[in-house]
Amino acid sequence: MARIVVDVMPKAEILDPQGKAIVGALDRLGFAGVADVRQGKRFELEVDGDISDEQLEKIAADVLTNTVIEDFTITRVNA
Amino acid sequence: MARIVVDVMPKAEILDPQGKAIVGALDRLGFAGVADVRQGKRFELEVDGDISDEQLEKIAADVLTNTVIEDFTITRVNA
């Protein structure tokens, strides 16, 4: 049983209105010093047996990420 | 300039219908072997100067997380 984490974040050149809204909210609530926030998604996958890096890349790119506007990072937590 | 990552995941005892939908989609698309998926959120914060652990905990718990149904993890990427 392997656990894999796929982090999906908006590409650097893409505006992130959710993140901007959080910066504004933090400021209004009195939390100073946070210059920027970007919001993305985190997927935790439990995989039976082995799964190849190619298969993982395909799952991340085809199903979990909109590759037009998002980038993904795959991390094996315990292989 | 410090970068802080806050990962927010549904608590273990909370059903995660988004994750279940992804498991179903992967199965239909022919990606075998993924037993479970849980979907959460990832926040990347850029902070000016220093920020205390207490302040970060407060931001994560009060603003970024619904602590009734979600847990958070704070990671300093470069302090």
Short mmCIF file of C-alpha atoms in Angstrom, two decimals:
data_model
loop_
_atom_site.label_atom_id
_atom_site.label_comp_id
_atom_site.label_asym_id
_atom_site.label_seq_id
_atom_site.Cartn_x
_atom_site.Cartn_y
_atom_site.Cartn_z
CA MET A 1 0.00 0.00 0.00
CA ALA A 2 1.77 3.14 -1.22
CA ARG A 3 0.66 6.65 -0.46
CA ILE A 4 1.19 9.26 -3.13
CA VAL A 5 0.60 12.99 -2.81
CA VAL A 6 -0.19 15.07 -5.88
CA ASP A 7 -0.03 18.83 -5.34
CA VAL A 8 -1.76 20.94 -7.98
CA MET A 9 -1.10 24.69 -8.06
CA PRO A 10 -2.13 27.45 -10.47
CA LYS A 11 0.72 28.25 -12.89
CA ALA A 12 2.82 31.25 -11.84
CA GLU A 13 1.52 33.39 -14.71
CA ILE A 14 -2.14 32.65 -13.92
CA LEU A 15 -4.04 35.07 -11.67
CA ASP A 16 -5.37 33.42 -8.52
CA PRO A 17 -8.45 35.34 -7.34
CA GLN A 18 -9.05 32.93 -4.41
CA GLY A 19 -5.55 33.61 -3.14
CA LYS A 20 -6.01 37.35 -3.57
CA ALA A 21 -9.28 37.18 -1.62
CA ILE A 22 -7.45 35.43 1.24
CA VAL A 23 -4.74 38.14 1.30
CA GLY A 24 -7.50 40.75 1.57
CA ALA A 25 -9.30 38.84 4.31
CA LEU A 26 -6.10 38.39 6.35
CA ASP A 27 -5.41 42.09 6.09
CA ARG A 28 -8.94 43.03 7.21
CA LEU A 29 -8.73 40.55 10.11
CA GLY A 30 -5.51 42.12 11.34
CA PHE A 31 -3.00 39.46 10.28
CA ALA A 32 -0.15 41.60 8.99
CA GLY A 33 2.80 40.59 6.87
CA VAL A 34 1.29 38.08 4.45
CA ALA A 35 2.29 39.42 1.03
CA ASP A 36 0.81 36.75 -1.21
CA VAL A 37 -1.30 33.61 -1.05
CA ARG A 38 -1.86 31.07 -3.77
CA GLN A 39 -4.46 28.37 -3.40
CA GLY A 40 -4.18 24.96 -4.99
CA LYS A 41 -5.29 21.41 -4.41
CA ARG A 42 -3.76 18.45 -2.65
CA PHE A 43 -4.69 14.87 -3.52
CA GLU A 44 -3.71 11.92 -1.32
CA LEU A 45 -3.86 8.63 -3.23
CA GLU A 46 -3.74 5.17 -1.64
CA VAL A 47 -2.45 2.72 -4.20
CA ASP A 48 -2.56 -1.10 -4.04
CA GLY A 49 0.81 -2.64 -4.81
CA ASP A 50 3.15 -0.90 -7.20
CA ILE A 51 2.38 1.90 -9.59
CA SER A 52 4.85 3.19 -12.16
CA ASP A 53 5.97 6.79 -12.40
CA GLU A 54 4.53 6.90 -15.95
CA GLN A 55 1.12 5.76 -14.70
CA LEU A 56 1.20 8.36 -11.91
CA GLU A 57 2.17 11.13 -14.35
CA LYS A 58 -0.74 10.14 -16.56
CA ILE A 59 -3.22 10.15 -13.67
CA ALA A 60 -1.97 13.55 -12.49
CA ALA A 61 -1.90 15.14 -15.95
CA ASP A 62 -5.11 13.61 -17.37
CA VAL A 63 -7.42 13.49 -14.36
CA LEU A 64 -6.24 15.63 -11.44
CA THR A 65 -4.79 18.67 -13.21
CA ASN A 66 -6.03 21.15 -15.78
CA THR A 67 -2.63 21.44 -17.44
CA VAL A 68 -3.62 24.61 -19.28
CA ILE A 69 -3.68 26.61 -16.05
CA GLU A 70 -2.17 24.32 -13.39
CA ASP A 71 1.10 22.54 -12.61
CA PHE A 72 1.40 19.36 -10.58
CA THR A 73 4.03 17.80 -8.31
CA ILE A 74 4.04 14.10 -7.44
CA THR A 75 5.53 12.89 -4.14
CA ARG A 76 5.73 9.28 -2.99
CA VAL A 77 5.22 9.36 0.78
CA ASN A 78 6.13 5.69 1.32
CA ALA A 79 7.00 3.57 -1.69
CA MET B 1 10.68 36.56 2.60
CA ALA B 2 9.54 33.23 3.99
CA ARG B 3 7.38 30.74 2.16
CA ILE B 4 4.92 28.74 4.20
CA VAL B 5 2.77 25.88 2.99
CA VAL B 6 -0.50 25.07 4.73
CA ASP B 7 -2.07 21.75 3.74
CA VAL B 8 -5.73 21.35 4.61
CA MET B 9 -7.30 17.89 4.40
CA PRO B 10 -10.73 16.53 5.36
CA LYS B 11 -10.57 14.79 8.74
CA ALA B 12 -10.19 11.00 8.51
CA GLU B 13 -13.72 10.37 9.81
CA ILE B 14 -15.33 12.76 7.31
CA LEU B 15 -16.65 11.37 4.01
CA ASP B 16 -14.94 12.90 0.98
CA PRO B 17 -17.33 12.70 -1.99
CA GLN B 18 -14.89 14.53 -4.31
CA GLY B 19 -12.24 11.92 -3.59
CA LYS B 20 -14.74 9.10 -4.11
CA ALA B 21 -15.75 10.61 -7.47
CA ILE B 22 -12.09 10.64 -8.53
CA VAL B 23 -11.68 6.96 -7.57
CA GLY B 24 -14.72 6.17 -9.74
CA ALA B 25 -13.42 8.25 -12.64
CA LEU B 26 -9.97 6.61 -12.52
CA ASP B 27 -11.60 3.18 -12.56
CA ARG B 28 -13.79 4.05 -15.55
CA LEU B 29 -10.80 5.52 -17.41
CA GLY B 30 -8.83 2.32 -16.94
CA PHE B 31 -6.36 3.41 -14.25
CA ALA B 32 -6.30 0.34 -12.03
CA GLY B 33 -4.98 0.01 -8.50
CA VAL B 34 -5.98 3.31 -6.89
CA ALA B 35 -7.86 2.24 -3.77
CA ASP B 36 -8.65 5.63 -2.27
CA VAL B 37 -8.30 9.34 -3.02
CA ARG B 38 -8.83 12.22 -0.62
CA GLN B 39 -8.92 15.79 -1.89
CA GLY B 40 -7.83 18.73 0.16
CA LYS B 41 -6.38 22.19 -0.31
CA ARG B 42 -2.85 23.56 -0.43
CA PHE B 43 -2.09 27.19 0.41
CA GLU B 44 1.29 28.75 -0.37
CA LEU B 45 1.90 31.93 1.66
CA GLU B 46 4.63 34.47 1.02
CA VAL B 47 5.38 36.29 4.26
CA ASP B 48 7.38 39.49 4.69
CA GLY B 49 9.97 39.14 7.43
CA ASP B 50 9.31 36.88 10.38
CA ILE B 51 6.06 35.37 11.43
CA SER B 52 5.63 33.43 14.66
CA ASP B 53 4.35 29.88 14.84
CA GLU B 54 1.43 31.14 16.96
CA GLN B 55 0.45 33.66 14.29
CA LEU B 56 0.65 30.98 11.59
CA GLU B 57 -1.47 28.58 13.65
CA LYS B 58 -4.06 31.32 14.07
CA ILE B 59 -4.13 32.09 10.33
CA ALA B 60 -4.45 28.39 9.47
CA ALA B 61 -7.11 27.63 12.07
CA ASP B 62 -9.20 30.82 11.78
CA VAL B 63 -9.01 31.62 8.07
CA LEU B 64 -7.78 28.72 5.94
CA THR B 65 -9.38 25.72 7.66
CA ASN B 66 -12.89 24.74 8.68
CA THR B 67 -11.70 23.01 11.84
CA VAL B 68 -15.01 21.19 12.29
CA ILE B 69 -14.33 18.99 9.26
CA GLU B 70 -10.72 19.66 8.29
CA ASP B 71 -7.21 19.30 9.72
CA PHE B 72 -4.24 21.45 8.74
CA THR B 73 -0.46 20.99 8.56
CA ILE B 74 1.95 23.94 8.48
CA THR B 75 5.34 23.60 6.77
CA ARG B 76 7.99 26.31 6.56
CA VAL B 77 9.65 25.87 3.16
CA ASN B 78 12.46 28.35 3.84
CA ALA B 79 12.51 30.24 7.10
#
